[in-house]
CSV table of C-alpha atoms in Angstrom, one decimal:
chain,number,residue,atom,x,y,z
A,1,MET,CA,-21.7,-20.3,17.3
A,2,ASP,CA,-20.3,-16.9,16.7
A,3,LYS,CA,-18.9,-15.1,13.9
A,4,VAL,CA,-15.2,-13.8,13.7
A,5,ILE,CA,-13.0,-12.3,10.8
A,6,SER,CA,-10.0,-14.1,9.9
A,7,VAL,CA,-6.4,-12.8,9.1
A,8,SER,CA,-4.2,-15.0,7.2
A,9,LEU,CA,-0.6,-13.4,6.9
A,10,GLY,CA,1.4,-14.0,3.5
A,11,GLU,CA,5.4,-13.5,3.5
A,12,ILE,CA,5.0,-13.0,7.8
A,13,ALA,CA,4.9,-16.9,7.5
A,14,LEU,CA,7.9,-17.1,6.1
A,15,LYS,CA,10.3,-15.8,8.8
A,16,GLY,CA,12.1,-17.3,11.0
A,17,LEU,CA,13.4,-16.1,15.0
A,18,ASN,CA,12.2,-11.9,13.6
A,19,ARG,CA,8.6,-13.6,13.0
A,20,LYS,CA,7.1,-12.4,16.3
A,21,TYR,CA,8.3,-9.1,15.7
A,22,PHE,CA,6.6,-8.6,12.0
A,23,GLU,CA,3.1,-10.4,14.0
A,24,ASP,CA,3.5,-7.8,16.7
A,25,GLU,CA,4.0,-5.1,13.9
A,26,LEU,CA,1.2,-6.4,11.7
A,27,ILE,CA,-1.3,-6.1,15.3
A,28,SER,CA,-0.3,-3.0,16.0
A,29,ARG,CA,-1.3,-1.6,12.3
A,30,ILE,CA,-4.6,-4.0,12.8
A,31,LYS,CA,-5.7,-1.9,16.0
A,32,GLU,CA,-4.6,1.3,14.5
A,33,ASN,CA,-7.1,1.0,12.3
A,34,LEU,CA,-9.9,-0.7,13.8
A,35,LYS,CA,-9.7,1.7,17.2
A,36,ASP,CA,-12.7,4.4,16.0
A,37,ILE,CA,-14.7,1.3,14.8
A,38,GLY,CA,-14.1,-0.6,18.2
A,39,TYR,CA,-13.8,-5.1,18.3
A,40,GLU,CA,-13.5,-6.9,21.2
A,41,ARG,CA,-10.7,-8.9,20.8
A,42,ILE,CA,-7.9,-10.1,18.3
A,43,TYR,CA,-6.6,-13.1,18.9
A,44,LYS,CA,-4.4,-15.8,16.9
A,45,GLU,CA,-4.7,-19.3,16.7
A,46,GLN,CA,-2.9,-22.0,14.3
A,47,GLY,CA,-1.0,-19.1,11.8
A,48,LYS,CA,-4.0,-16.8,11.8
A,49,PHE,CA,-5.4,-13.9,13.4
A,50,TYR,CA,-8.7,-13.9,14.1
A,51,ILE,CA,-10.8,-10.7,15.5
A,52,GLU,CA,-13.7,-10.6,17.7
A,53,ALA,CA,-16.4,-7.7,16.5
A,54,GLN,CA,-20.2,-6.8,15.7
A,55,GLU,CA,-20.8,-8.1,12.9
A,56,LYS,CA,-22.8,-5.2,11.7
A,57,ASP,CA,-19.3,-3.5,11.8
A,58,PHE,CA,-17.4,-6.6,9.6
A,59,ASP,CA,-17.9,-4.4,6.3
A,60,MET,CA,-16.5,-1.4,7.7
A,61,ILE,CA,-13.3,-4.3,9.7
A,62,ILE,CA,-12.9,-5.4,5.8
A,63,TYR,CA,-12.7,-2.4,4.4
A,64,ARG,CA,-9.8,-1.1,6.4
A,65,LEU,CA,-8.5,-4.7,6.7
A,66,LYS,CA,-7.6,-4.6,2.9
A,67,LYS,CA,-5.4,-1.1,3.7
A,68,ILE,CA,-2.9,-3.1,5.7
A,69,PHE,CA,0.4,-4.3,4.4
A,70,GLY,CA,1.0,-8.2,5.4
A,71,LEU,CA,-2.4,-9.7,5.2
A,72,VAL,CA,-3.0,-11.9,2.2
A,73,TYR,CA,-6.7,-13.2,2.9
A,74,ILE,CA,-9.7,-11.6,5.0
A,75,SER,CA,-12.9,-14.7,5.8
A,76,PRO,CA,-15.9,-13.9,7.9
A,77,CYS,CA,-16.2,-17.4,9.5
A,78,ILE,CA,-18.4,-18.8,11.9
A,79,ARG,CA,-16.8,-20.0,14.7
A,80,ILE,CA,-17.6,-23.1,16.6
A,81,ASP,CA,-17.0,-26.2,18.9
A,82,LYS,CA,-15.2,-29.0,17.1
A,83,ASN,CA,-17.9,-31.5,17.0
A,84,MET,CA,-19.4,-33.0,13.8
A,85,GLY,CA,-23.0,-32.1,14.5
A,86,LYS,CA,-21.8,-28.2,14.9
A,87,ILE,CA,-19.8,-27.9,11.9
A,88,GLU,CA,-22.8,-29.2,9.7
A,89,GLU,CA,-25.0,-26.4,11.1
A,90,ALA,CA,-22.5,-23.8,10.6
A,91,SER,CA,-22.1,-25.1,7.1
A,92,ILE,CA,-25.8,-25.5,6.3
A,93,GLN,CA,-26.0,-21.5,7.8
A,94,MET,CA,-22.8,-20.6,5.7
A,95,ILE,CA,-24.2,-22.1,2.2
A,96,GLY,CA,-27.9,-20.5,2.8
A,97,GLU,CA,-26.9,-17.3,3.2
A,98,LYS,CA,-24.5,-17.4,0.4
A,99,LEU,CA,-27.6,-18.7,-2.0
A,100,SER,CA,-29.8,-15.8,-0.3
A,101,ASN,CA,-26.9,-13.4,-2.6
A,102,GLU,CA,-25.5,-15.5,-5.2
A,103,ASN,CA,-27.0,-18.2,-7.9
A,104,ILE,CA,-24.5,-20.5,-7.0
A,105,LYS,CA,-25.0,-24.2,-8.6
A,106,THR,CA,-22.0,-26.3,-7.8
A,107,PHE,CA,-19.9,-26.3,-4.6
A,108,LYS,CA,-16.8,-28.1,-2.9
A,109,VAL,CA,-15.6,-28.7,0.6
A,110,VAL,CA,-12.5,-28.3,1.8
A,111,THR,CA,-10.9,-29.2,5.3
A,112,LYS,CA,-8.0,-28.6,7.0
A,113,ARG,CA,-7.6,-30.8,10.2
A,114,ILE,CA,-4.9,-29.2,12.0
A,115,ASP,CA,-5.2,-30.5,15.0
A,116,LYS,CA,-4.6,-34.2,14.6
A,117,SER,CA,-6.0,-35.7,17.3
A,118,PHE,CA,-10.1,-34.6,16.0
A,119,PRO,CA,-10.8,-38.2,14.9
A,120,ILE,CA,-11.9,-38.0,12.1
A,121,LYS,CA,-9.7,-37.0,8.4
A,122,SER,CA,-9.8,-33.9,6.5
A,123,PRO,CA,-11.0,-36.1,3.5
A,124,ASP,CA,-13.7,-37.5,5.6
A,125,VAL,CA,-14.6,-34.7,7.6
A,126,SER,CA,-15.6,-33.4,3.4
A,127,LYS,CA,-17.3,-36.1,2.4
A,128,GLU,CA,-19.7,-36.2,5.3
A,129,ILE,CA,-20.2,-32.1,4.9
A,130,GLY,CA,-20.8,-32.8,1.5
A,131,ALA,CA,-23.5,-34.7,1.8
A,132,VAL,CA,-25.1,-32.7,4.6
A,133,ILE,CA,-25.1,-30.1,1.7
A,134,LEU,CA,-26.7,-32.4,-0.9
A,135,LYS,CA,-29.3,-33.4,1.2
A,136,GLU,CA,-30.0,-29.8,2.4
A,137,TYR,CA,-30.5,-28.3,-0.6
A,138,ASP,CA,-31.5,-29.9,-3.8
A,139,ASP,CA,-30.3,-27.8,-6.6
A,140,LEU,CA,-26.5,-27.9,-5.3
A,141,LYS,CA,-24.0,-30.5,-6.5
A,142,VAL,CA,-20.4,-31.1,-5.9
A,143,ASP,CA,-17.9,-30.0,-8.3
A,144,VAL,CA,-14.1,-31.1,-7.0
A,145,HIS,CA,-12.4,-29.6,-10.2
A,146,ASN,CA,-14.5,-26.3,-11.0
A,147,PRO,CA,-16.9,-25.2,-8.0
A,148,ASP,CA,-18.6,-22.3,-8.2
A,149,ILE,CA,-17.2,-21.8,-4.6
A,150,TYR,CA,-15.2,-23.7,-1.6
A,151,LEU,CA,-16.5,-24.4,1.6
A,152,TYR,CA,-13.9,-23.9,4.0
A,153,ILE,CA,-13.3,-26.3,7.5
A,154,ASP,CA,-10.6,-25.2,9.6
A,155,ILE,CA,-10.1,-27.8,12.6
A,156,LYS,CA,-7.8,-25.7,15.2
A,157,GLU,CA,-8.6,-25.2,19.0
A,158,ASN,CA,-11.8,-24.1,17.6
A,159,CYS,CA,-13.5,-24.5,14.0
A,160,TYR,CA,-13.7,-22.5,11.5
A,161,VAL,CA,-16.3,-22.6,8.7
A,162,TYR,CA,-16.5,-20.3,6.5
A,163,ILE,CA,-15.9,-19.0,1.9
A,164,ASP,CA,-15.1,-16.1,1.1
A,165,LYS,CA,-11.9,-15.6,1.1
A,166,ILE,CA,-10.8,-11.5,0.5
A,167,ARG,CA,-7.7,-10.4,-1.5
A,168,GLY,CA,-5.6,-8.6,0.3
A,169,TYR,CA,-2.7,-7.0,-0.6
A,170,GLY,CA,0.1,-9.0,1.4
A,171,GLY,CA,3.7,-7.4,1.5
A,172,LEU,CA,5.0,-6.9,4.8
A,173,PRO,CA,3.8,-4.5,7.7
A,174,VAL,CA,4.4,-0.7,7.4
A,175,GLY,CA,7.6,0.2,9.2
A,176,THR,CA,9.3,-3.1,9.5
A,177,ASN,CA,11.7,-2.1,6.5
A,178,GLY,CA,12.9,1.1,7.0
A,179,HIS,CA,11.7,4.8,6.3
A,180,GLY,CA,11.4,6.3,3.2
A,181,LEU,CA,11.2,10.0,2.0
A,182,LEU,CA,8.4,10.1,-1.0
A,183,LEU,CA,9.0,12.8,-4.0
A,184,LEU,CA,5.4,13.4,-4.4
A,185,SER,CA,4.4,15.6,-6.6
A,186,GLY,CA,0.6,16.1,-8.1
A,187,GLY,CA,1.0,13.5,-11.1
A,188,ILE,CA,-0.1,9.9,-11.2
A,189,ASP,CA,3.4,7.9,-10.8
A,190,SER,CA,4.6,9.0,-7.5
A,191,PRO,CA,1.8,8.2,-5.0
A,192,VAL,CA,1.4,4.7,-6.7
A,193,ALA,CA,5.4,4.9,-6.0
A,194,GLY,CA,5.1,5.3,-2.4
A,195,PHE,CA,2.0,2.9,-2.2
A,196,MET,CA,4.7,0.1,-3.7
A,197,MET,CA,7.0,0.8,-1.2
A,198,ALA,CA,4.9,0.9,1.7
A,199,LYS,CA,4.1,-2.6,0.8
A,200,ARG,CA,7.3,-3.8,1.0
A,201,GLY,CA,7.5,-2.4,4.6
A,202,VAL,CA,9.1,0.9,4.4
A,203,LYS,CA,7.6,3.8,6.7
A,204,ILE,CA,6.8,6.9,4.4
A,205,SER,CA,7.3,10.7,4.6
A,206,VAL,CA,6.5,12.9,1.9
A,207,VAL,CA,8.2,16.0,0.2
A,208,HIS,CA,6.8,18.2,-2.0
A,209,PHE,CA,8.2,21.0,-4.2
A,210,HIS,CA,6.5,24.1,-5.4
A,211,SER,CA,7.0,26.7,-6.8
A,212,TYR,CA,4.5,29.8,-4.8
A,213,PRO,CA,2.6,32.1,-6.2
A,214,PHE,CA,3.6,30.6,-9.3
A,215,THR,CA,1.6,28.1,-8.5
A,216,SER,CA,-1.2,27.8,-6.6
A,217,GLU,CA,-2.2,26.9,-3.1
A,218,ARG,CA,-4.8,24.6,-4.4
A,219,ALA,CA,-2.1,22.6,-6.0
A,220,GLU,CA,-0.6,22.2,-3.2
A,221,GLU,CA,-3.5,20.9,-1.0
A,222,LYS,CA,-4.1,18.5,-3.8
A,223,VAL,CA,-0.9,17.0,-3.1
A,224,LYS,CA,-1.9,17.3,0.5
A,225,LYS,CA,-5.1,15.2,-0.5
A,226,LEU,CA,-3.3,12.3,-2.6
A,227,ALA,CA,-1.1,12.1,0.7
A,228,LYS,CA,-4.2,11.9,3.0
A,229,ILE,CA,-5.1,8.8,0.5
A,230,LEU,CA,-1.7,7.2,0.7
A,231,SER,CA,-2.2,7.4,4.5
A,232,LEU,CA,-4.9,5.4,4.7
A,233,TYR,CA,-2.0,2.4,3.9
A,234,THR,CA,1.0,3.7,5.5
A,235,GLY,CA,-0.4,5.3,8.7
A,236,PRO,CA,0.4,8.6,9.5
A,237,ILE,CA,2.7,11.1,7.1
A,238,LYS,CA,5.0,13.8,8.0
A,239,PHE,CA,4.6,16.4,5.1
A,240,TYR,CA,7.6,18.6,4.4
A,241,SER,CA,6.7,21.9,1.6
A,242,VAL,CA,9.2,22.9,-0.4
A,243,ASN,CA,8.9,26.4,-2.2
A,244,ILE,CA,12.0,25.9,-5.1
A,245,LEU,CA,10.8,29.5,-7.1
A,246,GLU,CA,14.4,31.2,-5.9
A,247,ILE,CA,16.1,28.1,-7.0
A,248,GLN,CA,14.1,27.6,-10.8
A,249,LYS,CA,14.6,31.5,-11.5
A,250,GLU,CA,18.3,31.3,-10.7
A,251,LEU,CA,18.9,28.2,-12.7
A,252,ASN,CA,16.9,29.6,-15.5
A,253,SER,CA,19.0,33.0,-15.8
A,254,LYS,CA,22.3,31.4,-15.5
A,255,CYS,CA,22.1,27.8,-17.0
A,256,PRO,CA,21.5,26.2,-20.3
A,257,GLU,CA,17.7,26.0,-21.0
A,258,ASP,CA,17.9,22.4,-22.0
A,259,GLU,CA,19.5,20.9,-18.9
A,260,MET,CA,16.7,23.3,-16.6
A,261,THR,CA,14.5,20.2,-16.0
A,262,ILE,CA,17.8,18.0,-15.0
A,263,LEU,CA,19.1,20.7,-12.6
A,264,SER,CA,16.3,21.7,-11.2
A,265,ARG,CA,15.9,17.9,-10.4
A,266,ARG,CA,19.6,17.7,-9.1
A,267,PHE,CA,18.5,20.1,-6.3
A,268,MET,CA,15.0,18.8,-5.4
A,269,MET,CA,17.6,15.4,-4.4
A,270,ARG,CA,19.8,17.2,-2.8
A,271,ILE,CA,17.2,18.7,-0.9
A,272,SER,CA,15.4,15.6,-0.1
A,273,GLU,CA,19.0,14.5,1.1
A,274,ARG,CA,19.7,17.6,3.8
A,275,ILE,CA,16.0,16.4,5.1
A,276,ALA,CA,16.2,12.5,5.1
A,277,ASN,CA,19.5,12.8,7.2
A,278,LYS,CA,18.5,14.8,9.7
A,279,ASN,CA,15.1,13.0,10.4
A,280,HIS,CA,16.9,9.9,10.3
A,281,ILE,CA,14.9,8.6,6.8
A,282,ASN,CA,17.6,5.4,5.1
A,283,ALA,CA,16.4,6.4,1.3
A,284,LEU,CA,14.3,9.0,-1.4
A,285,ILE,CA,11.6,7.0,-3.3
A,286,THR,CA,10.2,8.8,-6.7
A,287,GLY,CA,7.6,7.8,-9.0
A,288,GLU,CA,10.6,7.1,-12.3
A,289,ASN,CA,9.5,5.4,-14.7
A,290,LEU,CA,12.3,4.7,-17.2
A,291,GLY,CA,11.6,6.7,-20.6
A,292,GLN,CA,8.2,8.1,-19.9
A,293,VAL,CA,9.8,11.9,-20.0
A,294,ALA,CA,13.1,13.6,-21.0
A,295,SER,CA,14.7,13.7,-17.6
A,296,GLN,CA,13.9,10.0,-17.0
A,297,THR,CA,16.8,8.2,-19.8
A,298,ILE,CA,19.7,5.7,-18.3
A,299,GLU,CA,21.8,8.8,-18.5
A,300,GLY,CA,19.5,11.4,-17.0
A,301,ILE,CA,19.1,8.8,-13.8
A,302,SER,CA,22.8,8.7,-13.5
A,303,VAL,CA,23.7,12.5,-13.4
A,304,ILE,CA,20.6,12.6,-11.1
A,305,ASN,CA,21.3,9.8,-8.8
A,306,ALA,CA,25.6,11.3,-9.0
A,307,VAL,CA,24.6,14.8,-6.7
A,308,VAL,CA,23.4,12.4,-3.6
A,309,ASN,CA,24.7,9.2,-1.5
A,310,ILE,CA,21.5,8.1,-0.1
A,311,PRO,CA,19.8,5.2,-1.9
A,312,ILE,CA,16.9,6.3,-4.6
A,313,LEU,CA,14.8,4.1,-4.9
A,314,ARG,CA,12.1,3.5,-8.0
A,315,PRO,CA,9.8,1.0,-7.8
A,316,LEU,CA,8.1,2.1,-11.0
A,317,ILE,CA,11.3,2.2,-13.2
A,318,GLY,CA,9.7,-0.9,-15.5
A,319,PHE,CA,6.2,-0.2,-14.8
A,320,ASP,CA,4.4,0.1,-18.6
A,321,LYS,CA,2.2,3.8,-17.7
A,322,VAL,CA,-1.6,1.7,-18.2
A,323,ASP,CA,-0.2,-0.6,-15.2
A,324,ILE,CA,0.8,2.4,-13.0
A,325,ILE,CA,-2.7,4.2,-14.1
A,326,ASP,CA,-4.3,0.7,-13.1
A,327,LEU,CA,-3.0,1.0,-9.8
A,328,ALA,CA,-3.5,4.4,-9.6
A,329,LYS,CA,-7.3,3.7,-9.8
A,330,GLU,CA,-7.0,0.8,-7.3
A,331,ILE,CA,-5.8,2.5,-4.6
A,332,GLU,CA,-8.2,5.3,-5.2
A,333,THR,CA,-5.3,8.2,-6.2
A,334,TYR,CA,-6.1,8.8,-9.6
A,335,GLU,CA,-9.1,11.1,-9.1
A,336,THR,CA,-7.2,13.2,-7.4
A,337,SER,CA,-3.9,13.2,-9.8
A,338,ILE,CA,-5.3,14.1,-12.5
A,339,LEU,CA,-6.9,17.5,-11.2
A,340,PRO,CA,-5.6,20.1,-13.7
A,341,TYR,CA,-3.6,21.7,-10.7
A,342,GLU,CA,0.0,23.3,-12.5
A,343,ASP,CA,3.1,21.4,-10.8
A,344,CYS,CA,7.4,23.2,-10.2
A,345,CYS,CA,8.2,20.9,-12.8
A,346,THR,CA,5.9,22.4,-15.7
A,347,LEU,CA,7.9,25.8,-15.0
A,348,PHE,CA,10.5,26.8,-17.2
A,349,LEU,CA,10.1,24.0,-18.7
A,350,PRO,CA,12.5,24.1,-22.0
A,351,LYS,CA,11.0,23.1,-25.6
A,352,HIS,CA,14.2,20.6,-26.0
A,353,PRO,CA,15.4,19.3,-23.1
A,354,VAL,CA,18.1,17.6,-23.3
A,355,THR,CA,17.8,13.6,-23.2
A,356,ARG,CA,21.4,12.3,-22.9
A,357,PRO,CA,23.2,14.7,-20.5
A,358,LYS,CA,26.7,14.4,-19.6
A,359,LEU,CA,27.6,14.4,-15.6
A,360,GLU,CA,30.5,17.4,-16.6
A,361,ASN,CA,28.3,19.7,-18.4
A,362,ILE,CA,25.8,19.4,-16.2
A,363,GLU,CA,28.2,20.2,-13.3
A,364,LYS,CA,29.8,23.1,-15.0
A,365,SER,CA,26.7,24.6,-15.6
A,366,GLU,CA,26.3,24.5,-11.5
A,367,GLY,CA,29.5,26.5,-11.6
A,368,ASN,CA,27.7,29.4,-12.2
A,369,ILE,CA,25.1,29.1,-9.0
A,370,ASP,CA,25.8,29.0,-5.3
A,371,ILE,CA,24.2,26.2,-4.9
A,372,GLU,CA,24.7,26.1,-1.0
A,373,ARG,CA,22.8,29.5,-0.5
A,374,LEU,CA,20.1,28.2,-2.6
A,375,ILE,CA,19.4,24.7,-0.6
A,376,GLU,CA,19.8,26.8,2.7
A,377,ASN,CA,17.1,29.4,1.3
A,378,ALA,CA,14.4,26.8,0.3
A,379,LEU,CA,15.0,25.3,3.8
A,380,LYS,CA,15.2,28.4,5.9
A,381,THR,CA,11.2,28.3,4.5
A,382,MET,CA,10.1,24.9,4.4
A,383,LYS,CA,6.5,24.0,6.1
A,384,ILE,CA,5.9,20.6,7.6
A,385,TYR,CA,2.7,19.3,7.9
A,386,ASP,CA,0.9,16.3,9.8
A,387,ILE,CA,-1.4,14.5,7.6
A,388,LEU,CA,-3.1,12.1,10.2
């Protein structure tokens, strides 16, 4: 009798002929996330993966596994041979460990007999184990409708007994669904947007726009910290840092004040597209949320879209702000996002920004400036970091 950790797959289990590709990517992510903790073996058995490791490391391993997209449940299990005596012994032990930490009054046994050669059918295993537990623990009762805990028994090549099913995020392994360049500000929304797209299997790189020395180095360090937190879910991140102060000064002196936000945003998209094309990145990702600020109206988004040919993904477009904040807290970016360091979007902020810009007016304003020169100058001074 020994203990292992089982991981249950989500959407990957529904994949067809390319399922092995997704499983291999998932295993790579598990190995990468656990390499500094250590484990003995990872193996697959009839629909689940199992991790052999030192029991003292289980808590940290489970913490790391929860950040890997593609997993829906994580369970510490007792692994035993397929015989009823061993199953009874493991079930008593598992229930006893649970009772020592929690106030449990009712339970239900759920058996899955995947190996049909096992002579006792699932309902009969559940009944027999339930009777053994009732005899061992006088204060417990069976509740088949709403029990305090479920005791799960999976009968496969081996037999696995477990209680906890710790939720993962599901989704798809990072890197199985293209590569996106996240426009990462210091705010609440963009880190959450990066998390959401990584959950759908997108590898994440980051571009951050700043206006140093009008914005401080501490402001950029804040954004690097956000990228570091994201990397716990996404793996290593390439971080592109671009100074757009020259662009903002030019726009401020030669273009209408109320168009400043839209014009700046279009420059960010142009520069991001250049970075993406050079680095074989498939799409841009933003934290834009419909109606949240003046530039995020349908008209504003349409004008911003018009300046690039690359897809722009906006996973938060229909979210309520409170839902974004809740998710930011869950993924632990919120406290960093609200640190009071300025970002480039606060510079030259118009008092009354245009909310329904017309493309012809914006393009007319851009005719007053040398767009190509400004983009080239920004890219020449760009700095690149590796967030590990």
